[in-house]
Short mmCIF file of C-alpha atoms and ligand atoms in Angstrom, two decimals:
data_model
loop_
_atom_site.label_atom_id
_atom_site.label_comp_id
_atom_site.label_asym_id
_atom_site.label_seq_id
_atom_site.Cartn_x
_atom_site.Cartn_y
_atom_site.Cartn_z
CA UNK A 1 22.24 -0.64 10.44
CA UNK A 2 21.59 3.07 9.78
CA UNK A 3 20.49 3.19 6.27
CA UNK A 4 16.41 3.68 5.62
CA UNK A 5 13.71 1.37 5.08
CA UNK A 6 12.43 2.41 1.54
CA UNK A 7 8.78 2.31 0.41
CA UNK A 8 6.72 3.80 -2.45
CA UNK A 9 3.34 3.64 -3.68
CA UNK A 10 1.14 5.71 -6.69
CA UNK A 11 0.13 8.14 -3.65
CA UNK A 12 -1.27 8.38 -0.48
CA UNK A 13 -2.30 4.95 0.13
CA UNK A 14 0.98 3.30 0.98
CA UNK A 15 0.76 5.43 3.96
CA UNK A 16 -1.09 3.05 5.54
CA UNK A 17 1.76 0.71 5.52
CA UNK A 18 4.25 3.88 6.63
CA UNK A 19 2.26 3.90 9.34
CA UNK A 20 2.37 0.50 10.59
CA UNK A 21 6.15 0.28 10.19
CA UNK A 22 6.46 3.47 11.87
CA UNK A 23 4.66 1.75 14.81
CA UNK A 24 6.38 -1.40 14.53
CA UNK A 25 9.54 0.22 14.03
CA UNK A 26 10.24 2.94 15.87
CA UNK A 27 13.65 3.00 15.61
CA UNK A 28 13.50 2.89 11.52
CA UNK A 29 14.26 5.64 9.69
CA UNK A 30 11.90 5.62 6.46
CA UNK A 31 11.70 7.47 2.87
CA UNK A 32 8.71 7.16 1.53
CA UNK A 33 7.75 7.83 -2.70
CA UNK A 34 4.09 8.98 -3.94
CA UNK A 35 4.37 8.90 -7.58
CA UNK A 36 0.99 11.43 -7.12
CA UNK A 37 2.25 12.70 -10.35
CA UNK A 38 1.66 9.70 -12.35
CA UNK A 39 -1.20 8.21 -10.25
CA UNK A 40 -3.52 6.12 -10.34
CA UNK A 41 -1.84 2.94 -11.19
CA UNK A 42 -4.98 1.33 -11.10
CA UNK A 43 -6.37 1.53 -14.31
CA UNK A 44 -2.57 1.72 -16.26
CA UNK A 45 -1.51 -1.31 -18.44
CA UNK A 46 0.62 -3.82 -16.18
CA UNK A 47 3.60 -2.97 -18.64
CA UNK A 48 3.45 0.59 -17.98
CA UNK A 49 3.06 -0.28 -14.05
CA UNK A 50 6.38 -2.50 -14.15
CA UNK A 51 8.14 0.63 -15.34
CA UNK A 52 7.47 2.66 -13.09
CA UNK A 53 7.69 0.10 -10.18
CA UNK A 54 11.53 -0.57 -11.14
CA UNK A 55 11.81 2.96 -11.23
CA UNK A 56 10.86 3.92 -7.86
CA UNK A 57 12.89 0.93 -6.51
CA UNK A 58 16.28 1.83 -8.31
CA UNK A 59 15.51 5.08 -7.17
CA UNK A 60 15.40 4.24 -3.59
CA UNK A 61 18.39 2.41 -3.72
CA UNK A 62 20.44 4.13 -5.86
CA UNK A 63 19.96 7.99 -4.62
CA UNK A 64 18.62 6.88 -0.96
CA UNK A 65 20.93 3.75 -0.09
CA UNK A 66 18.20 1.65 1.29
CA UNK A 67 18.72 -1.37 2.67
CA UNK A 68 15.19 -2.61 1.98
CA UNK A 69 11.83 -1.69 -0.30
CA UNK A 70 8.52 -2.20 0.74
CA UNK A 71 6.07 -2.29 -2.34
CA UNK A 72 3.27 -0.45 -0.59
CA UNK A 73 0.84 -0.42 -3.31
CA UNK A 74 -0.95 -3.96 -4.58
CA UNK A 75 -1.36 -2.58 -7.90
CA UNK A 76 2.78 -2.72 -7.98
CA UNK A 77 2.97 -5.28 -6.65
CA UNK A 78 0.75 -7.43 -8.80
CA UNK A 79 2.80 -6.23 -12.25
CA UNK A 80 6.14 -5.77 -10.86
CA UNK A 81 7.03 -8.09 -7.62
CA UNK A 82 8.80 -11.09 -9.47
CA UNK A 83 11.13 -8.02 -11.20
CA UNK A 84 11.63 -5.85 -8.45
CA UNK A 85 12.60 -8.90 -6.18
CA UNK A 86 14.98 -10.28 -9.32
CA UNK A 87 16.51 -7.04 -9.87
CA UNK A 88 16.87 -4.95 -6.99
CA UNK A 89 19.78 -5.48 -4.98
CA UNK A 90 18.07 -5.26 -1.39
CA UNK A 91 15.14 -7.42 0.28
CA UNK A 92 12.23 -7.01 -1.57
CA UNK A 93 8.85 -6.69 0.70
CA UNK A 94 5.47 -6.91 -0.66
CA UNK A 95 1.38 -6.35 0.83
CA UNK A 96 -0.30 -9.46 -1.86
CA UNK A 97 1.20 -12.33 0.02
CA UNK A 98 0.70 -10.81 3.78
CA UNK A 99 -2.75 -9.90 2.54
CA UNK A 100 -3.78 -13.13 1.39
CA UNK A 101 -2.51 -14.65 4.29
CA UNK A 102 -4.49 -12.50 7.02
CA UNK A 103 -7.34 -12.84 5.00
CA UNK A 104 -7.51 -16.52 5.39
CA UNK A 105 -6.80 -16.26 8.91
CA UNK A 106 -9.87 -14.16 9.36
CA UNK A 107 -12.26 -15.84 7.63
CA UNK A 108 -14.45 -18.53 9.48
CA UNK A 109 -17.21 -20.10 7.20
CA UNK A 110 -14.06 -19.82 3.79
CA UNK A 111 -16.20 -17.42 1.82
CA UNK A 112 -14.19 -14.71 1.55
CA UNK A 113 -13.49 -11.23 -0.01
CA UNK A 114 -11.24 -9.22 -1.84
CA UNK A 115 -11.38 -5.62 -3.56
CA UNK A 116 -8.47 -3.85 -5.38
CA UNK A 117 -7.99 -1.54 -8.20
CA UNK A 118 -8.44 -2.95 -11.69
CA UNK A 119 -4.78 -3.81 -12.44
CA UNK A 120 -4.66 -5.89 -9.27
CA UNK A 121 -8.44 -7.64 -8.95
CA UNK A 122 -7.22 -8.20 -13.16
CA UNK A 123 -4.17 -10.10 -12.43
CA UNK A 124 -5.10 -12.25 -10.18
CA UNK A 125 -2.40 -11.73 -7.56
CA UNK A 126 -4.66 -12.48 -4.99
CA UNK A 127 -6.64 -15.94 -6.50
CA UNK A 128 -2.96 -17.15 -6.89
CA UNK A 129 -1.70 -15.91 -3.16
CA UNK A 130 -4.69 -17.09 -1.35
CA UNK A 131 -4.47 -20.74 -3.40
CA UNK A 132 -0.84 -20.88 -2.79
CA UNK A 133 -1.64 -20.73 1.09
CA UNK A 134 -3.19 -23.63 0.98
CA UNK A 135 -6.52 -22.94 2.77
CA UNK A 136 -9.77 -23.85 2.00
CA UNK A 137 -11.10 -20.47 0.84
CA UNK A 138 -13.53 -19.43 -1.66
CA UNK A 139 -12.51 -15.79 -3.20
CA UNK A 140 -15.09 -13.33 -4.69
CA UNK A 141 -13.09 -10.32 -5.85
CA UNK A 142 -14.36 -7.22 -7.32
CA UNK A 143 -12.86 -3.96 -8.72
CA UNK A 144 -13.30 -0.79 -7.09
CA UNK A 145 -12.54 2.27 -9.75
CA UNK A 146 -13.23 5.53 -8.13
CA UNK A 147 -12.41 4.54 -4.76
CA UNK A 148 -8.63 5.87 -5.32
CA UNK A 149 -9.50 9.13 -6.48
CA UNK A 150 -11.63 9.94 -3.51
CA UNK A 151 -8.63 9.36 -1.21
CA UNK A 152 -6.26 11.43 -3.47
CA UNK A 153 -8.74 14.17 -3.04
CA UNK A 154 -8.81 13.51 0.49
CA UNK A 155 -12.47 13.06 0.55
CA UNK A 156 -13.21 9.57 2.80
CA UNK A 157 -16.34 10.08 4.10
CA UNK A 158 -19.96 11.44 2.94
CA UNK A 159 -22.80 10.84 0.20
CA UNK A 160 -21.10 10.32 -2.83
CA UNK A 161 -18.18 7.89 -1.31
CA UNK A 162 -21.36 6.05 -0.03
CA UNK A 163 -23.21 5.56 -3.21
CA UNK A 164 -20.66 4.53 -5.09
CA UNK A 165 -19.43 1.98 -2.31
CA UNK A 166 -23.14 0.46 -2.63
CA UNK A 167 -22.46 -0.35 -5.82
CA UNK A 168 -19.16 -1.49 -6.36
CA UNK A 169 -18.97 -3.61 -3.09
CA UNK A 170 -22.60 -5.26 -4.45
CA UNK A 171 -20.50 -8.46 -5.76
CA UNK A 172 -18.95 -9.35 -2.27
CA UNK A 173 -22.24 -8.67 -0.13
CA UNK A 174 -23.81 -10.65 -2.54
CA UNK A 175 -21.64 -13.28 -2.26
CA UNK A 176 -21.84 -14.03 1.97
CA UNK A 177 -18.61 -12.60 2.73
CA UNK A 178 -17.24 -12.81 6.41
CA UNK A 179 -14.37 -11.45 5.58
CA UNK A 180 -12.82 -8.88 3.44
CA UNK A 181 -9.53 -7.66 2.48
CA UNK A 182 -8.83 -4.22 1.67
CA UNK A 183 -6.54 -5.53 -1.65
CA UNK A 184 -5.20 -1.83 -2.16
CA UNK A 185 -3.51 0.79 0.32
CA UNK A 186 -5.58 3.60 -0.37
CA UNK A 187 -8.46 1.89 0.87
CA UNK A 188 -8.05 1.58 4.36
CA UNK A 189 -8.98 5.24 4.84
CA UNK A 190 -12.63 4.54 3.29
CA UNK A 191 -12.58 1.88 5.95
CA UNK A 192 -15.50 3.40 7.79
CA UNK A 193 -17.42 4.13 4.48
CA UNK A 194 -16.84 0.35 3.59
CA UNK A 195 -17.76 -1.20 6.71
CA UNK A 196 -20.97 1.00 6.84
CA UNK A 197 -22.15 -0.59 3.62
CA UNK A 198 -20.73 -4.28 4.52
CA UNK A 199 -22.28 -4.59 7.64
CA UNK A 200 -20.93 -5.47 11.22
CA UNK A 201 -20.96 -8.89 11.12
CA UNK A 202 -17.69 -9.16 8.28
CA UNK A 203 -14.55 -8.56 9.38
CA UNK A 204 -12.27 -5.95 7.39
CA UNK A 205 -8.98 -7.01 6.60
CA UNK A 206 -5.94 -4.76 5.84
CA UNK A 207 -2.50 -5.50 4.92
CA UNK A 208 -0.54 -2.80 6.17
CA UNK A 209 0.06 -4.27 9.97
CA UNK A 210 0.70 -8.08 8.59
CA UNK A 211 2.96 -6.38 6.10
CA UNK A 212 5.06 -4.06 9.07
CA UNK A 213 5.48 -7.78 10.45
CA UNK A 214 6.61 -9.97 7.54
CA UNK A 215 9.14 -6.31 7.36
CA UNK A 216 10.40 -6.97 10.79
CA UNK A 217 11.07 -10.73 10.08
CA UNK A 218 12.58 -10.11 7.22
CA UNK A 219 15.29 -7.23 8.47
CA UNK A 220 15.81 -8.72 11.53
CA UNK A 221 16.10 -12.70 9.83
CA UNK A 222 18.69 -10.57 7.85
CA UNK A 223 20.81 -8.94 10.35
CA UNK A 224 19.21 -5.36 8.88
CA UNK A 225 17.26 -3.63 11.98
CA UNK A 226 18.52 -0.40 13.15
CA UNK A 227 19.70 -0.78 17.02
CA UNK A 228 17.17 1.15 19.37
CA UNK A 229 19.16 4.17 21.42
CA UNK A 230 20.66 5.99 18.92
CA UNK A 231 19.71 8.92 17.09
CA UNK A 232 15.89 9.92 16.72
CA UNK A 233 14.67 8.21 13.37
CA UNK A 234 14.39 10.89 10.43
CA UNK A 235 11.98 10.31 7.24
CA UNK A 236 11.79 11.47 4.76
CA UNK A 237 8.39 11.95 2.27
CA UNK A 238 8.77 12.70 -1.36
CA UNK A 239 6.02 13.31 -4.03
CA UNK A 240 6.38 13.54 -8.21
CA UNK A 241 3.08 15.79 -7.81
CA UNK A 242 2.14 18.96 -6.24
CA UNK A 243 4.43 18.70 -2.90
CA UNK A 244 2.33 20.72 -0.68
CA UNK A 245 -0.85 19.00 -1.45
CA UNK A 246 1.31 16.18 -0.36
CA UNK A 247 2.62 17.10 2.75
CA UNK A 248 -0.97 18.90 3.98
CA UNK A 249 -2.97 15.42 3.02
CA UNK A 250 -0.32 13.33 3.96
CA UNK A 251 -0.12 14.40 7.26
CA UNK A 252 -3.62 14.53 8.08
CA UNK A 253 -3.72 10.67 6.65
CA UNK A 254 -0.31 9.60 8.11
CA UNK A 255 0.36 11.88 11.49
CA UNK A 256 3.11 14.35 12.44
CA UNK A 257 5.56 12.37 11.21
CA UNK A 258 4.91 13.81 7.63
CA UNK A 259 6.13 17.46 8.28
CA UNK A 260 7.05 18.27 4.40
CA UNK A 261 7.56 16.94 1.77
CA UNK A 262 10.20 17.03 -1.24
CA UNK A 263 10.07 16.77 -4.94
CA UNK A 264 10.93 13.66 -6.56
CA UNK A 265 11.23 13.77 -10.44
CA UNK A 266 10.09 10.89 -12.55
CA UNK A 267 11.71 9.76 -16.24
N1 DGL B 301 -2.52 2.18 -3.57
C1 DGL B 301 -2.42 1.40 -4.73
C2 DGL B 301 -2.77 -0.03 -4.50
O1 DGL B 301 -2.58 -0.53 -3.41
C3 DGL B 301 -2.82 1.88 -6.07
C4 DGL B 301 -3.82 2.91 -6.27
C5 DGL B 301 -3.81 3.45 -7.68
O2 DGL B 301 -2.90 4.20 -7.97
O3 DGL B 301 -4.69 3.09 -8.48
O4 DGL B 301 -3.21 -0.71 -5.40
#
């Protein structure tokens, strides 16, 4: 099966989860969507987010044939899943549910964390994914505003990043964490800064390899992975923002893979 995996996300962050499929799925080819000109998601009415979620989708399958979509942003995910899976024509793959369910794999003593942008800590994607697993876990969840723009700006380490980590990760020290789930994509490039401030002894969680898996599963449950042999794979990166800011970032976040990048134009 030839055609691309699709994927989009506000920005940079779903790169996280390119990244894993890339490494997962060698074979793949991929296009990938940064809506960099609308982002962030985070703090947009759910409403709004839905829009532009079924937007992006129809866009991958309609101009870029793909025969899947990975939601690669939580904040999507949380408004627009139910939608985007009743809707789109094509398996619908999301990071919530994979998240949820690493997270409760990692955790040993049950108390457990999870931090996310606004929209998604607000809608309670997460208290409803982790109950539906089943396990006995105890979520503290907290909001992390800010944390999104740093990445976009490509700044993931120093003094500032630090600061405001100490303070918005406060709720889920306080709270005895051993584990805690990076609940958007962005964050897994502040992983350091976050870690630093958590301490050693909790485990960070990210979604992006459990997603890559439940991706695998699904194509290949659905007769939909690309036979190794052929053809090198060829992605393809697109941006509705500034598309050399894109590629330059992008490939110091993602790898060589992202050699340029090409305009994608929103409603
Ligand atoms: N990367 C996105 C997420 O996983 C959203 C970031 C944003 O645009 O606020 O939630």
């Amino acid at each position: 099966m030839d055609r691309p995996i699709g994927m989009f996300d506000s920005g940079f962050g779903g790169l996280t989860v390119a990244r894993a499929v890339i490494d997962l799925l060698p074979h793949e080819h991929l296009v990938y969507i940064g809506d960099t000109g609308r982002y962030p998601y985070g703090p947009r009415p759910q409403e709004e987010v839905r829009r532009f979620a079924l937007e992006l989708g129809w866009s991958l399958v309609k101009e870029f044939d793909v025969k899947a979509v990975v939601v690669a942003c939580n904040t999507a995910s949380a408004a627009a899943l139910d939608e985007l899976k009743a809707e789109l024509p094509v398996p619908v793959i999301d990071v919530v549910e994979p998240g949820a369910r690493a997270l409760t794999r990692a955790t040993r003593s049950g108390e457990a964390g999870v931090i996310g942008t606004v929209g998604t800590i607000g809608s309670g994607a997460y208290d409803r994914a982790v109950t539906a697993t089943g396990a006995p876990v105890h979520l503290t969840s907290a909001a992390c505003p800010g944390f999104v723009e740093f990445v976009e700006r490509g700044q993931t380490s120093g003094e500032e990043v630090h600061i405001l980590a100490e303070r918005l990760l406060a709720p889920v020290k306080d709270a005895g964490v051993d584990s805690l789930l990076l609940g958007c994509t962005h964050y897994p490039y502040l992983a350091r800064v976050i870690g630093d401030v958590m301490g050693p002894e909790v485990t960070l969680v990210s979604s992006a390899d459990e997603t890559a898996f439940v991706a695998r599963e699904e194509l290949e449950a659905a007769g939909l992975l690309r036979a190794p042999g052929g053809a090198p794979p060829q992605h393809q990166f697109l941006s509705s923002g500034d598309i050399s800011w894109f590629a330059d970032l992008g490939r110091r976040l993602l790898g060589p893979e992202l050699r340029d990048a090409i305009q994608w134009h929103h409603d």
